Coordinates of C-alpha atoms in Angstrom, one line a residue:
M921 CA 6.9 22.8 -5.3
D922 CA 3.5 21.9 -3.6
R923 CA 4.1 18.9 -1.3
T924 CA 0.7 17.8 -1.3
N925 CA 0.6 17.1 -5.2
L926 CA 4.0 15.9 -4.9
N927 CA 2.3 13.0 -1.7
T928 CA -1.0 12.6 -4.3
D929 CA 1.0 11.4 -7.3
V930 CA 2.7 9.3 -4.7
F931 CA 0.3 8.4 -3.4
A932 CA -1.6 7.9 -6.9
R933 CA 1.4 5.5 -8.0
A934 CA 1.3 3.0 -4.9
A935 CA -2.5 2.5 -5.7
E936 CA -1.8 1.7 -9.0
A937 CA 0.8 -0.3 -8.0
F938 CA -1.8 -2.0 -6.0
M939 CA -4.0 -2.4 -8.6
D940 CA -1.9 -3.4 -11.4
L941 CA 0.2 -6.4 -9.9
R942 CA -2.7 -7.3 -7.5
G943 CA -6.4 -6.2 -8.8
L944 CA -6.5 -4.8 -5.2
A945 CA -8.5 -1.2 -5.3
F946 CA -7.1 1.2 -2.4
T947 CA -8.5 4.8 -1.4
V948 CA -6.7 7.9 -0.6
E949 CA -7.6 8.9 2.9
W950 CA -6.6 10.9 5.9
R951 CA -5.6 9.4 9.1
R952 CA -3.4 9.6 11.7
F953 CA -0.5 7.1 12.3
P954 CA 2.7 7.3 15.1
W955 CA 4.9 9.7 13.3
T956 CA 1.4 11.9 12.9
P957 CA 2.5 14.9 15.6
G958 CA -0.1 16.6 17.6
T959 CA -4.2 16.3 16.6
E960 CA -2.6 16.6 12.2
V961 CA -3.6 13.8 9.8
D962 CA -1.8 12.4 6.9
R963 CA -2.7 10.6 3.8
A964 CA -2.8 7.4 3.9
L965 CA -3.4 4.4 1.2
V966 CA -6.1 2.1 2.8
G967 CA -6.9 -1.3 1.7
P968 CA -9.7 -3.8 1.0
A969 CA -10.6 -5.9 3.7
Y970 CA -8.7 -8.9 2.0
L971 CA -5.7 -6.9 3.8
G972 CA -7.7 -6.2 6.8
N973 CA -8.3 -2.6 5.4
V974 CA -4.6 -2.1 6.0
S975 CA -3.7 2.4 6.0
I976 CA -0.5 2.7 4.8
G977 CA 0.9 5.8 5.3
L978 CA 3.9 8.0 4.4
K979 CA 7.1 8.2 7.3
N980 CA 8.6 11.5 7.1
G981 CA 8.8 10.8 2.5
F982 CA 11.4 8.9 2.5
S983 CA 9.4 5.3 3.7
W984 CA 5.7 3.9 3.2
G985 CA 4.6 2.7 6.9
Y986 CA 1.7 0.3 7.3
Q987 CA 1.4 -2.7 10.4
D988 CA 1.1 -6.3 10.2
R989 CA -0.9 -8.9 11.3
D990 CA 0.5 -8.5 14.9
G991 CA 0.8 -4.6 15.2
T992 CA 4.7 -4.5 14.3
W993 CA 5.3 -1.6 12.1
R994 CA 7.3 -2.3 8.7
Y995 CA 8.6 0.3 6.7
V996 CA 9.1 0.1 2.6
H997 CA 11.6 2.8 0.5
R998 CA 9.0 5.0 -1.0
D999 CA 10.3 3.6 -4.6
R1000 CA 9.8 0.5 -4.4
L1001 CA 6.8 -0.2 -4.9
H1002 CA 6.8 -3.5 -6.2
L1003 CA 8.4 -4.7 -3.0
L1004 CA 5.2 -2.7 -0.7
V1005 CA 2.5 -4.4 -3.0
D1006 CA 4.0 -7.6 -1.3
S1007 CA 5.1 -7.1 1.7
V1008 CA 1.5 -5.6 2.4
V1009 CA 0.0 -8.6 1.1
E1010 CA 1.8 -10.9 2.6
H1011 CA 1.8 -9.2 6.1
R1012 CA -1.5 -8.6 5.4
A1013 CA -3.6 -11.2 3.2
G1014 CA -6.5 -13.3 5.1
H1015 CA -5.6 -17.5 4.9
A1016 CA -7.5 -17.1 2.1
P1017 CA -5.3 -18.5 -1.5
P1018 CA -3.2 -16.1 -2.6
L1019 CA -4.1 -13.2 -5.1
P1020 CA -3.4 -14.1 -8.4
R1021 CA -0.7 -12.0 -10.5
R1022 CA -2.2 -10.1 -13.3
S1023 CA -0.1 -12.5 -15.8
D1024 CA -2.3 -15.1 -14.6
R1025 CA -5.6 -13.6 -14.9
R1026 CA -7.5 -14.8 -18.2
V1027 CA -7.4 -12.5 -21.0
G1028 CA -9.4 -12.9 -23.9
G1029 CA -11.1 -16.2 -22.7
E1030 CA -8.1 -18.2 -22.1
H1031 CA -6.0 -19.1 -19.7
R1032 CA -2.4 -17.6 -19.4
G1033 CA -0.2 -18.4 -17.4

């Protein structure tokens, strides 16, 4: 199995989770992480300015890694996308009000809540 295609699917699912749960658009780019050997680069989800353009990488194919606002590395198991979304937003969001959940958004001109 091609590891690149597997990672692309994992990154696509993670980007969709951020969009579905919080309405946040992430891009997939190439970045360096502490676990990236030598001069190599790894795929990364790169978040919006609201989250300080956070870079999220997949460490050893097992867990997502990102830095919180204090520079501490945090890790979430690869399959726990809901936890990843909540954790990144909690640790990286500015002091602005929290983003609404998708279910709280207006649907058909009426507010659901």
